[in-house]
PDB file of C-alpha atoms in Angstrom:
ATOM      1  CA  MET A 193       2.717   3.409  42.072  1.00  0.00           C
ATOM      2  CA  THR A 194      -0.335   1.475  40.705  1.00  0.00           C
ATOM      3  CA  PRO A 195      -1.000   2.014  37.272  1.00  0.00           C
ATOM      4  CA  PHE A 196      -4.018   0.007  37.260  1.00  0.00           C
ATOM      5  CA  THR A 197      -5.344   3.745  38.735  1.00  0.00           C
ATOM      6  CA  SER A 198      -8.878   2.338  37.001  1.00  0.00           C
ATOM      7  CA  ILE A 199      -9.891  -0.905  34.572  1.00  0.00           C
ATOM      8  CA  LEU A 200     -12.227  -0.685  32.474  1.00  0.00           C
ATOM      9  CA  CYS A 201     -12.901  -4.275  31.182  1.00  0.00           C
ATOM     10  CA  ALA A 202     -15.707  -4.747  27.889  1.00  0.00           C
ATOM     11  CA  VAL A 203     -17.822  -7.296  28.171  1.00  0.00           C
ATOM     12  CA  ASP A 204     -19.714  -9.201  25.526  1.00  0.00           C
ATOM     13  CA  PHE A 205     -20.660 -12.321  27.481  1.00  0.00           C
ATOM     14  CA  SER A 206     -18.120 -14.212  25.988  1.00  0.00           C
ATOM     15  CA  GLU A 207     -15.752 -17.569  27.001  1.00  0.00           C
ATOM     16  CA  HIS A 208     -13.046 -15.217  26.383  1.00  0.00           C
ATOM     17  CA  SER A 209     -14.955 -12.162  27.906  1.00  0.00           C
ATOM     18  CA  ARG A 210     -15.481 -14.433  31.067  1.00  0.00           C
ATOM     19  CA  GLN A 211     -11.719 -14.590  31.072  1.00  0.00           C
ATOM     20  CA  ALA A 212     -11.523 -10.755  30.511  1.00  0.00           C
ATOM     21  CA  VAL A 213     -13.363 -10.279  33.988  1.00  0.00           C
ATOM     22  CA  LEU A 214     -11.353 -12.841  35.441  1.00  0.00           C
ATOM     23  CA  THR A 215      -8.754 -10.663  34.545  1.00  0.00           C
ATOM     24  CA  ALA A 216      -9.506  -7.626  34.711  1.00  0.00           C
ATOM     25  CA  ALA A 217     -11.757  -8.122  38.522  1.00  0.00           C
ATOM     26  CA  SER A 218      -7.829  -9.892  39.844  1.00  0.00           C
ATOM     27  CA  LEU A 219      -5.887  -7.050  39.192  1.00  0.00           C
ATOM     28  CA  ALA A 220      -9.052  -4.783  39.756  1.00  0.00           C
ATOM     29  CA  SER A 221      -9.185  -6.886  44.294  1.00  0.00           C
ATOM     30  CA  ARG A 222      -5.663  -6.723  44.000  1.00  0.00           C
ATOM     31  CA  HIS A 223      -4.936  -2.998  44.064  1.00  0.00           C
ATOM     32  CA  HIS A 224      -8.663  -2.100  45.572  1.00  0.00           C
ATOM     33  CA  VAL A 225      -9.723   0.301  42.847  1.00  0.00           C
ATOM     34  CA  PRO A 226     -13.285   0.014  41.295  1.00  0.00           C
ATOM     35  CA  LEU A 227     -13.655  -1.762  37.864  1.00  0.00           C
ATOM     36  CA  ARG A 228     -16.032  -0.649  35.187  1.00  0.00           C
ATOM     37  CA  LEU A 229     -17.207  -3.409  33.338  1.00  0.00           C
ATOM     38  CA  ILE A 230     -18.650  -2.017  29.779  1.00  0.00           C
ATOM     39  CA  HIS A 231     -21.007  -3.788  27.031  1.00  0.00           C
ATOM     40  CA  VAL A 232     -21.903  -1.989  23.347  1.00  0.00           C
ATOM     41  CA  ILE A 233     -24.912  -2.642  21.654  1.00  0.00           C
ATOM     42  CA  GLU A 234     -23.978  -2.175  17.764  1.00  0.00           C
ATOM     43  CA  MET A 235     -26.672  -0.152  16.404  1.00  0.00           C
ATOM     44  CA  LEU A 236     -28.225  -2.364  13.837  1.00  0.00           C
ATOM     45  CA  LEU A 237     -29.082  -4.798  17.137  1.00  0.00           C
ATOM     46  CA  ALA A 238     -30.570  -1.408  18.610  1.00  0.00           C
ATOM     47  CA  GLU A 239     -32.768  -0.747  15.996  1.00  0.00           C
ATOM     48  CA  ALA A 240     -33.675  -4.566  15.464  1.00  0.00           C
ATOM     49  CA  ALA A 241     -34.558  -4.637  19.892  1.00  0.00           C
ATOM     50  CA  ALA A 242     -36.327  -1.212  19.629  1.00  0.00           C
ATOM     51  CA  ALA A 243     -39.192  -3.153  18.496  1.00  0.00           C
ATOM     52  CA  ALA A 244     -39.711  -5.511  21.680  1.00  0.00           C
ATOM     53  CA  TYR A 245     -37.945  -2.314  23.746  1.00  0.00           C
ATOM     54  CA  ASP A 246     -37.687   1.454  23.815  1.00  0.00           C
ATOM     55  CA  GLU A 247     -34.247   2.674  24.409  1.00  0.00           C
ATOM     56  CA  GLN A 248     -33.929   2.375  28.323  1.00  0.00           C
ATOM     57  CA  GLN A 249     -35.379  -1.002  28.629  1.00  0.00           C
ATOM     58  CA  LEU A 250     -32.366  -2.078  26.812  1.00  0.00           C
ATOM     59  CA  ARG A 251     -29.693  -0.461  28.625  1.00  0.00           C
ATOM     60  CA  ALA A 252     -31.033  -1.699  31.666  1.00  0.00           C
ATOM     61  CA  ALA A 253     -31.527  -5.110  30.717  1.00  0.00           C
ATOM     62  CA  ALA A 254     -27.901  -4.866  29.610  1.00  0.00           C
ATOM     63  CA  ALA A 255     -27.044  -3.471  33.106  1.00  0.00           C
ATOM     64  CA  ALA A 256     -28.740  -6.233  34.848  1.00  0.00           C
ATOM     65  CA  GLU A 257     -26.674  -9.171  32.646  1.00  0.00           C
ATOM     66  CA  ILE A 258     -23.608  -7.479  32.416  1.00  0.00           C
ATOM     67  CA  GLU A 259     -24.110  -7.433  36.388  1.00  0.00           C
ATOM     68  CA  SER A 260     -25.112 -11.173  36.609  1.00  0.00           C
ATOM     69  CA  PHE A 261     -22.099 -12.123  34.222  1.00  0.00           C
ATOM     70  CA  SER A 262     -20.190 -10.258  36.266  1.00  0.00           C
ATOM     71  CA  ALA A 263     -20.620 -11.691  39.503  1.00  0.00           C
ATOM     72  CA  ALA A 264     -20.761 -15.297  38.490  1.00  0.00           C
ATOM     73  CA  VAL A 265     -17.725 -14.712  36.972  1.00  0.00           C
ATOM     74  CA  CYS A 266     -16.289 -12.975  40.675  1.00  0.00           C
ATOM     75  CA  THR A 267     -18.046 -15.312  43.333  1.00  0.00           C
ATOM     76  CA  ALA A 268     -16.389 -18.813  41.518  1.00  0.00           C
ATOM     77  CA  ALA A 269     -12.985 -17.342  42.057  1.00  0.00           C
ATOM     78  CA  GLY A 270     -14.086 -15.625  45.562  1.00  0.00           C
ATOM     79  CA  LEU A 271     -13.419 -12.046  44.298  1.00  0.00           C
ATOM     80  CA  VAL A 272     -15.362  -8.676  45.964  1.00  0.00           C
ATOM     81  CA  VAL A 273     -14.823  -6.432  43.902  1.00  0.00           C
ATOM     82  CA  GLU A 274     -16.359  -3.203  42.738  1.00  0.00           C
ATOM     83  CA  ARG A 275     -18.271  -3.714  39.282  1.00  0.00           C
ATOM     84  CA  ILE A 276     -19.401  -0.244  37.918  1.00  0.00           C
ATOM     85  CA  PRO A 277     -21.941  -2.141  34.419  1.00  0.00           C
ATOM     86  CA  GLU A 278     -21.676   0.848  31.635  1.00  0.00           C
ATOM     87  CA  VAL A 279     -24.147   0.130  28.442  1.00  0.00           C
ATOM     88  CA  ARG A 280     -23.514   2.066  25.241  1.00  0.00           C
ATOM     89  CA  ILE A 281     -24.581   1.743  21.927  1.00  0.00           C
ATOM     90  CA  GLY A 282     -22.640   2.744  18.586  1.00  0.00           C
ATOM     91  CA  ARG A 283     -19.869   0.429  16.756  1.00  0.00           C
ATOM     92  CA  PRO A 284     -17.079  -1.230  20.129  1.00  0.00           C
ATOM     93  CA  ASP A 285     -14.396   0.418  18.899  1.00  0.00           C
ATOM     94  CA  ARG A 286     -15.400   3.820  19.172  1.00  0.00           C
ATOM     95  CA  GLU A 287     -17.474   2.922  22.348  1.00  0.00           C
ATOM     96  CA  ILE A 288     -14.906   1.977  24.357  1.00  0.00           C
ATOM     97  CA  LEU A 289     -12.285   3.618  23.323  1.00  0.00           C
ATOM     98  CA  GLU A 290     -14.048   6.815  24.204  1.00  0.00           C
ATOM     99  CA  ALA A 291     -15.673   5.265  27.344  1.00  0.00           C
ATOM    100  CA  ALA A 292     -11.421   5.134  27.939  1.00  0.00           C
ATOM    101  CA  GLU A 293     -10.854   8.563  27.929  1.00  0.00           C
ATOM    102  CA  ASP A 294     -14.261   9.854  29.711  1.00  0.00           C
ATOM    103  CA  HIS A 295     -13.801   7.520  32.408  1.00  0.00           C
ATOM    104  CA  ASP A 296      -9.725   8.286  32.271  1.00  0.00           C
ATOM    105  CA  ALA A 297      -8.952   4.278  32.542  1.00  0.00           C
ATOM    106  CA  GLY A 298      -5.872   3.772  33.453  1.00  0.00           C
ATOM    107  CA  VAL A 299      -5.893  -0.128  31.281  1.00  0.00           C
ATOM    108  CA  ILE A 300      -8.736  -1.489  29.029  1.00  0.00           C
ATOM    109  CA  VAL A 301      -8.844  -5.441  29.050  1.00  0.00           C
ATOM    110  CA  LEU A 302     -10.864  -6.677  26.149  1.00  0.00           C
ATOM    111  CA  GLY A 303     -10.790 -10.778  25.155  1.00  0.00           C
ATOM    112  CA  THR A 304      -8.385 -11.384  21.652  1.00  0.00           C
ATOM    113  CA  HIS A 305     -11.738 -13.209  20.641  1.00  0.00           C
ATOM    114  CA  GLY A 306      -9.313 -15.932  19.121  1.00  0.00           C
ATOM    115  CA  LEU A 307     -10.453 -19.125  16.942  1.00  0.00           C
ATOM    116  CA  GLY A 308      -8.743 -21.560  19.579  1.00  0.00           C
ATOM    117  CA  GLY A 309      -6.064 -23.294  19.977  1.00  0.00           C
ATOM    118  CA  PHE A 310      -1.957 -21.728  20.179  1.00  0.00           C
ATOM    119  CA  ARG A 311      -1.759 -21.363  16.175  1.00  0.00           C
ATOM    120  CA  LYS A 312      -4.675 -18.884  15.498  1.00  0.00           C
ATOM    121  CA  LEU A 313      -5.137 -17.408  12.159  1.00  0.00           C
ATOM    122  CA  PHE A 314      -6.417 -13.893  14.246  1.00  0.00           C
ATOM    123  CA  PHE A 315      -8.158 -12.285  16.774  1.00  0.00           C
ATOM    124  CA  GLY A 316     -10.945 -10.759  17.539  1.00  0.00           C
ATOM    125  CA  SER A 317     -11.946  -7.342  15.195  1.00  0.00           C
ATOM    126  CA  VAL A 318     -12.807  -5.124  17.812  1.00  0.00           C
ATOM    127  CA  THR A 319      -9.895  -5.580  20.093  1.00  0.00           C
ATOM    128  CA  GLU A 320      -7.316  -5.190  16.410  1.00  0.00           C
ATOM    129  CA  ARG A 321      -9.453  -1.430  16.270  1.00  0.00           C
ATOM    130  CA  VAL A 322      -8.816  -0.792  19.677  1.00  0.00           C
ATOM    131  CA  LEU A 323      -5.187  -1.472  20.118  1.00  0.00           C
ATOM    132  CA  ARG A 324      -4.674   0.627  17.091  1.00  0.00           C
ATOM    133  CA  LYS A 325      -5.741   3.439  18.506  1.00  0.00           C
ATOM    134  CA  ALA A 326      -5.972   3.353  22.741  1.00  0.00           C
ATOM    135  CA  THR A 327      -3.469   5.657  24.432  1.00  0.00           C
ATOM    136  CA  CYS A 328      -3.758   3.912  27.182  1.00  0.00           C
ATOM    137  CA  PRO A 329      -2.794   0.190  27.949  1.00  0.00           C
ATOM    138  CA  VAL A 330      -4.618  -2.387  27.611  1.00  0.00           C
ATOM    139  CA  LEU A 331      -4.264  -5.250  27.829  1.00  0.00           C
ATOM    140  CA  ALA A 332      -5.425  -8.519  25.701  1.00  0.00           C
ATOM    141  CA  VAL A 333      -6.820 -11.675  28.213  1.00  0.00           C
ATOM    142  CA  PRO A 334      -7.284 -15.205  25.555  1.00  0.00           C
ATOM    143  CA  LEU A 335      -8.923 -18.541  26.176  1.00  0.00           C
ATOM    144  CA  ASP A 336      -5.988 -20.330  27.887  1.00  0.00           C
ATOM    145  CA  GLU A 337      -6.641 -24.191  27.457  1.00  0.00           C
ATOM    146  CA  ARG A 338      -4.401 -24.802  30.616  1.00  0.00           C
ATOM    147  CA  ARG A 339      -6.200 -23.084  32.695  1.00  0.00           C
ATOM    148  CA  HIS A 340      -9.043 -25.246  34.779  1.00  0.00           C
ATOM    149  CA  GLU A 341      -9.327 -23.314  38.586  1.00  0.00           C
ATOM    150  CA  PRO A 342     -11.432 -20.746  38.870  1.00  0.00           C
ATOM    151  CA  GLY A 343      -9.506 -18.830  41.470  1.00  0.00           C
ATOM    152  CA  PRO A 344      -7.944 -15.135  40.525  1.00  0.00           C
ATOM    153  CA  TYR A 345      -6.063 -15.167  37.725  1.00  0.00           C
ATOM    154  CA  LEU A 346      -1.713 -14.257  39.201  1.00  0.00           C
ATOM    155  CA  VAL A 347       1.168 -12.049  37.778  1.00  0.00           C
ATOM    156  CA  ARG A 348       3.726 -13.849  39.295  1.00  0.00           C
ATOM    157  CA  GLU A 349       6.318 -13.551  36.546  1.00  0.00           C
ATOM    158  CA  VAL A 350       6.014 -10.360  33.053  1.00  0.00           C
ATOM    159  CA  LEU A 351       7.635 -11.293  29.978  1.00  0.00           C
ATOM    160  CA  ALA A 352       8.998  -7.829  28.038  1.00  0.00           C
ATOM    161  CA  ALA A 353       9.538  -8.579  24.644  1.00  0.00           C
ATOM    162  CA  LEU A 354      11.979  -6.139  23.068  1.00  0.00           C
ATOM    163  CA  GLU A 355      13.614  -5.463  20.614  1.00  0.00           C
ATOM    164  CA  LEU A 356      17.467  -3.967  20.348  1.00  0.00           C
ATOM    165  CA  ASP A 357      16.638   0.045  19.229  1.00  0.00           C
ATOM    166  CA  GLU A 358      16.149   2.926  20.885  1.00  0.00           C
ATOM    167  CA  THR A 359      12.628   1.644  22.202  1.00  0.00           C
ATOM    168  CA  ALA A 360      13.977  -0.984  23.627  1.00  0.00           C
ATOM    169  CA  LEU A 361      15.595   0.980  27.498  1.00  0.00           C
ATOM    170  CA  PRO A 362      11.574   2.202  27.642  1.00  0.00           C
ATOM    171  CA  LEU A 363       9.993   0.175  27.394  1.00  0.00           C
ATOM    172  CA  ALA A 364      12.201  -1.956  30.667  1.00  0.00           C
ATOM    173  CA  LEU A 365      10.998   0.672  32.762  1.00  0.00           C
ATOM    174  CA  ALA A 366       7.873   0.611  32.495  1.00  0.00           C
ATOM    175  CA  ALA A 367       7.380  -2.948  32.250  1.00  0.00           C
ATOM    176  CA  GLN A 368       9.760  -2.750  35.206  1.00  0.00           C
ATOM    177  CA  HIS A 369       7.294  -0.736  37.022  1.00  0.00           C
ATOM    178  CA  PHE A 370       3.691  -3.153  35.765  1.00  0.00           C
ATOM    179  CA  ALA A 371       6.000  -5.768  37.807  1.00  0.00           C
ATOM    180  CA  THR A 372       6.846  -4.043  40.975  1.00  0.00           C
ATOM    181  CA  ALA A 373       3.477  -3.403  40.229  1.00  0.00           C
ATOM    182  CA  VAL A 374       1.066  -6.653  40.494  1.00  0.00           C
ATOM    183  CA  GLY A 375       4.646  -8.474  42.892  1.00  0.00           C
ATOM    184  CA  ALA A 376       5.938 -10.597  39.730  1.00  0.00           C
ATOM    185  CA  SER A 377       9.641 -11.181  38.876  1.00  0.00           C
ATOM    186  CA  LEU A 378      10.749  -9.361  35.546  1.00  0.00           C
ATOM    187  CA  THR A 379      12.170 -11.418  32.673  1.00  0.00           C
ATOM    188  CA  LEU A 380      13.369  -9.571  29.121  1.00  0.00           C
ATOM    189  CA  VAL A 381      13.177 -11.298  25.879  1.00  0.00           C
ATOM    190  CA  HIS A 382      14.660 -10.505  22.058  1.00  0.00           C
ATOM    191  CA  ALA A 383      15.288 -12.584  19.705  1.00  0.00           C
ATOM    192  CA  VAL A 384      18.502 -12.746  16.752  1.00  0.00           C
ATOM    193  CA  CYS A 385      16.549 -13.168  13.509  1.00  0.00           C
ATOM    194  CA  PRO A 386      18.313 -15.041  11.509  1.00  0.00           C
ATOM    195  CA  VAL A 387      19.544 -13.963   8.345  1.00  0.00           C
ATOM    196  CA  HIS A 388      18.087 -15.977   4.484  1.00  0.00           C
ATOM    197  CA  ALA A 389      20.979 -16.074   2.167  1.00  0.00           C
ATOM    198  CA  ALA A 390      21.682 -18.167  -0.817  1.00  0.00           C
ATOM    199  CA  GLY A 391      24.192 -20.286  -1.490  1.00  0.00           C
ATOM    200  CA  PRO A 392      27.821 -19.685  -0.896  1.00  0.00           C
ATOM    201  CA  TRP A 393      26.539 -16.912   1.770  1.00  0.00           C
ATOM    202  CA  THR A 394      24.090 -19.007   4.634  1.00  0.00           C
ATOM    203  CA  ALA A 395      27.114 -19.741   5.734  1.00  0.00           C
ATOM    204  CA  ALA A 396      29.059 -16.982   6.856  1.00  0.00           C
ATOM    205  CA  PHE A 397      25.446 -15.479   7.667  1.00  0.00           C
ATOM    206  CA  ASP A 398      25.422 -19.197   9.712  1.00  0.00           C
ATOM    207  CA  ASP A 399      28.864 -18.572  11.755  1.00  0.00           C
ATOM    208  CA  GLY A 400      28.156 -15.361  12.267  1.00  0.00           C
ATOM    209  CA  CYS A 401      24.700 -15.882  14.859  1.00  0.00           C
ATOM    210  CA  PRO A 402      26.248 -16.800  18.105  1.00  0.00           C
ATOM    211  CA  ALA A 403      28.476 -14.208  17.855  1.00  0.00           C
ATOM    212  CA  ARG A 404      25.903 -11.414  17.530  1.00  0.00           C
ATOM    213  CA  ILE A 405      23.219 -14.081  20.289  1.00  0.00           C
ATOM    214  CA  GLU A 406      25.957 -12.839  22.662  1.00  0.00           C
ATOM    215  CA  ARG A 407      25.836  -9.513  21.548  1.00  0.00           C
ATOM    216  CA  ALA A 408      22.118  -9.285  21.838  1.00  0.00           C
ATOM    217  CA  ARG A 409      22.688 -10.939  25.941  1.00  0.00           C
ATOM    218  CA  SER A 410      25.262  -8.268  26.685  1.00  0.00           C
ATOM    219  CA  SER A 411      23.104  -4.987  26.063  1.00  0.00           C
ATOM    220  CA  LEU A 412      19.991  -7.219  27.292  1.00  0.00           C
ATOM    221  CA  GLU A 413      21.684  -7.448  30.956  1.00  0.00           C
ATOM    222  CA  LEU A 414      23.424  -3.928  30.815  1.00  0.00           C
ATOM    223  CA  ILE A 415      19.354  -2.828  30.138  1.00  0.00           C
ATOM    224  CA  ALA A 416      19.190  -4.798  32.957  1.00  0.00           C
ATOM    225  CA  GLN A 417      20.889  -3.816  35.464  1.00  0.00           C
ATOM    226  CA  VAL A 418      20.544   0.168  34.551  1.00  0.00           C
ATOM    227  CA  ILE A 419      16.429  -1.290  35.023  1.00  0.00           C
ATOM    228  CA  GLU A 420      17.099  -2.721  38.697  1.00  0.00           C
ATOM    229  CA  PRO A 421      20.787  -1.901  39.679  1.00  0.00           C
ATOM    230  CA  GLN A 422      20.918  -4.725  42.985  1.00  0.00           C
ATOM    231  CA  ARG A 423      18.349  -7.039  41.653  1.00  0.00           C
ATOM    232  CA  PRO A 424      18.163  -7.086  37.942  1.00  0.00           C
ATOM    233  CA  PRO A 425      15.970  -8.922  35.735  1.00  0.00           C
ATOM    234  CA  ALA A 426      16.557 -12.369  33.758  1.00  0.00           C
ATOM    235  CA  VAL A 427      17.363 -12.317  29.907  1.00  0.00           C
ATOM    236  CA  VAL A 428      16.088 -14.477  27.687  1.00  0.00           C
ATOM    237  CA  VAL A 429      17.726 -14.735  23.781  1.00  0.00           C
ATOM    238  CA  ARG A 430      16.494 -16.864  21.234  1.00  0.00           C
ATOM    239  CA  ARG A 431      17.328 -17.624  17.852  1.00  0.00           C
ATOM    240  CA  GLY A 432      14.317 -17.158  15.913  1.00  0.00           C
ATOM    241  CA  THR A 433      11.031 -15.128  14.060  1.00  0.00           C
ATOM    242  CA  PRO A 434      11.082 -12.942  17.451  1.00  0.00           C
ATOM    243  CA  ALA A 435       6.746 -13.131  17.762  1.00  0.00           C
ATOM    244  CA  GLU A 436       7.239 -17.288  17.818  1.00  0.00           C
ATOM    245  CA  GLU A 437       9.958 -17.282  19.927  1.00  0.00           C
ATOM    246  CA  VAL A 438       8.166 -14.702  22.399  1.00  0.00           C
ATOM    247  CA  ALA A 439       5.140 -16.783  22.772  1.00  0.00           C
ATOM    248  CA  ASP A 440       7.163 -20.679  22.586  1.00  0.00           C
ATOM    249  CA  VAL A 441       9.272 -18.573  26.189  1.00  0.00           C
ATOM    250  CA  ALA A 442       4.991 -17.738  27.562  1.00  0.00           C
ATOM    251  CA  ALA A 443       4.240 -21.384  26.437  1.00  0.00           C
ATOM    252  CA  SER A 444       6.449 -23.232  29.219  1.00  0.00           C
ATOM    253  CA  ARG A 445       5.688 -20.426  32.357  1.00  0.00           C
ATOM    254  CA  THR A 446       2.300 -20.208  35.021  1.00  0.00           C
ATOM    255  CA  ASP A 447       1.117 -16.973  36.030  1.00  0.00           C
ATOM    256  CA  LEU A 448       1.770 -14.750  33.315  1.00  0.00           C
ATOM    257  CA  MET A 449       1.832 -11.589  31.486  1.00  0.00           C
ATOM    258  CA  ILE A 450       3.488 -10.472  28.405  1.00  0.00           C
ATOM    259  CA  VAL A 451       4.331  -6.799  27.322  1.00  0.00           C
ATOM    260  CA  VAL A 452       4.764  -5.713  24.046  1.00  0.00           C
ATOM    261  CA  GLY A 453       5.326  -2.156  23.039  1.00  0.00           C
ATOM    262  CA  LEU A 454       3.177  -0.387  20.186  1.00  0.00           C
ATOM    263  CA  GLY A 455       3.909   1.967  17.895  1.00  0.00           C
ATOM    264  CA  GLY A 456       7.900   1.991  17.030  1.00  0.00           C
ATOM    265  CA  GLY A 457      10.529  -0.955  15.395  1.00  0.00           C
ATOM    266  CA  TRP A 458       9.158  -3.800  14.784  1.00  0.00           C
ATOM    267  CA  MET A 459       6.413  -3.407  17.741  1.00  0.00           C
ATOM    268  CA  LEU A 460       4.144  -1.704  14.486  1.00  0.00           C
ATOM    269  CA  HIS A 461       0.346  -2.442  15.677  1.00  0.00           C
ATOM    270  CA  ARG A 462      -0.816  -3.705  12.595  1.00  0.00           C
ATOM    271  CA  PRO A 463      -1.657  -6.958  11.097  1.00  0.00           C
ATOM    272  CA  GLY A 464       1.296  -8.650  10.178  1.00  0.00           C
ATOM    273  CA  SER A 465       3.515  -7.125  12.547  1.00  0.00           C
ATOM    274  CA  THR A 466       5.693  -8.806  15.775  1.00  0.00           C
ATOM    275  CA  ALA A 467       3.051  -7.074  17.916  1.00  0.00           C
ATOM    276  CA  TYR A 468      -0.549  -8.791  16.225  1.00  0.00           C
ATOM    277  CA  ARG A 469       1.413 -12.270  16.578  1.00  0.00           C
ATOM    278  CA  VAL A 470       2.404 -12.493  19.400  1.00  0.00           C
ATOM    279  CA  PHE A 471      -1.111 -11.174  20.067  1.00  0.00           C
ATOM    280  CA  CYS A 472      -1.341 -13.906  18.083  1.00  0.00           C
ATOM    281  CA  LEU A 473       0.343 -16.804  19.136  1.00  0.00           C
ATOM    282  CA  ALA A 474       0.622 -15.898  22.932  1.00  0.00           C
ATOM    283  CA  THR A 475      -1.758 -17.975  25.933  1.00  0.00           C
ATOM    284  CA  ALA A 476      -0.945 -15.298  28.274  1.00  0.00           C
ATOM    285  CA  PRO A 477      -2.471 -12.011  28.606  1.00  0.00           C
ATOM    286  CA  VAL A 478      -0.754  -9.844  26.843  1.00  0.00           C
ATOM    287  CA  LEU A 479      -0.304  -6.151  27.849  1.00  0.00           C
ATOM    288  CA  ALA A 480       0.326  -3.809  25.127  1.00  0.00           C
ATOM    289  CA  LEU A 481       1.816  -0.175  25.778  1.00  0.00           C
ATOM    290  CA  PRO A 482       1.316   2.638  23.362  1.00  0.00           C
ATOM    291  CA  PRO A 483       4.254   5.490  23.216  1.00  0.00           C
ATOM    292  CA  GLU A 484       1.964   6.995  25.559  1.00  0.00           C
ATOM    293  CA  ALA A 485       1.592   5.059  28.191  1.00  0.00           C
ATOM    294  CA  ILE A 486       5.259   4.039  27.646  1.00  0.00           C
ATOM    295  CA  ALA A 487       6.023   7.510  28.131  1.00  0.00           C
ATOM    296  CA  THR A 488       3.772   7.956  31.412  1.00  0.00           C
ATOM    297  CA  LEU A 489       5.574   4.666  32.948  1.00  0.00           C
ATOM    298  CA  SER A 490       9.277   4.551  32.729  1.00  0.00           C
ATOM    299  CA  SER A 491      11.719   7.613  32.538  1.00  0.00           C
ATOM    300  CA  MET A 492      14.674   7.962  28.839  1.00  0.00           C
ATOM    301  CA  LYS A 493      18.531   7.360  30.171  1.00  0.00           C
ATOM    302  CA  PRO A 494      20.088   9.160  26.900  1.00  0.00           C
ATOM    303  CA  ALA A 495      23.648   8.610  28.030  1.00  0.00           C
ATOM    304  CA  VAL A 496      23.167   5.224  28.412  1.00  0.00           C
ATOM    305  CA  ALA A 497      20.513   3.730  25.926  1.00  0.00           C
ATOM    306  CA  SER A 498      22.577   5.350  23.507  1.00  0.00           C
ATOM    307  CA  SER A 499      24.168   2.954  23.790  1.00  0.00           C
ATOM    308  CA  ILE A 500      22.035   0.230  23.217  1.00  0.00           C
ATOM    309  CA  SER A 501      21.951  -0.902  19.256  1.00  0.00           C
ATOM    310  CA  GLU A 502      20.378  -3.923  17.161  1.00  0.00           C
ATOM    311  CA  PRO A 503      24.049  -6.134  17.257  1.00  0.00           C
ATOM    312  CA  SER A 504      24.919  -6.272  13.739  1.00  0.00           C
TER     313      SER A 504
END
């Protein structure tokens, strides 16, 4: 069963938004589901425009602009997909979340609204607030300067960033579900954080790092065997800060989707967390799975999960 049962894409007519629409339309076309496009007019702008337009005219004009904007994106990429424009007035993040609930969206797609370049300092406040409160998957799409062709967005590999705790197996299972749905391979990634110590302890911790890396690799390989015994996913273990290592692995690959979990472990969705840094650094779309979505998409196996732990 495809997780993309319905797709809600937020449109603000920016270049990030154009990339988000292309990504959402590509998924909608592949999975033969309608694409609902939502634009939110902020209250202050609506009040300013009320002098020249009534609310109905304002909504109609915005809906026409959504259709023109999305048609240009889809035509350039050769995509034919049913598009449903919707215009709301209010605070963007609240209206996007309410629309997702009203229409039982399978996934919310929106641009990251970053500063540009590889090491962005922050992403858009609307995207951040949606990520904080969403109960369905959220696909945040950045501008990828390497992409020049207007063709459809393809996913050939899913990169799942795992912490080796109780969240690892459910997140890996959910990532496998998405990878299967889009016809992509799955790679499991974990970063072993270096232990910082002063004085004579430094050498001891450095000497122990190779063993920690090998234990982490063994844990990832166990998870890979559990979720796909016949064709286990590839595993990558790095030494370094998790967000930077995930972004670095992703930067060397194309046609990629990164999967992270929200809520629990080092993937807490608050500013300054690893998940936040992945969004800031990644040049590939990042699919964020809140606990509710992970629980729905995965089937936990306690006996196996209990044997998976962070290497000490």
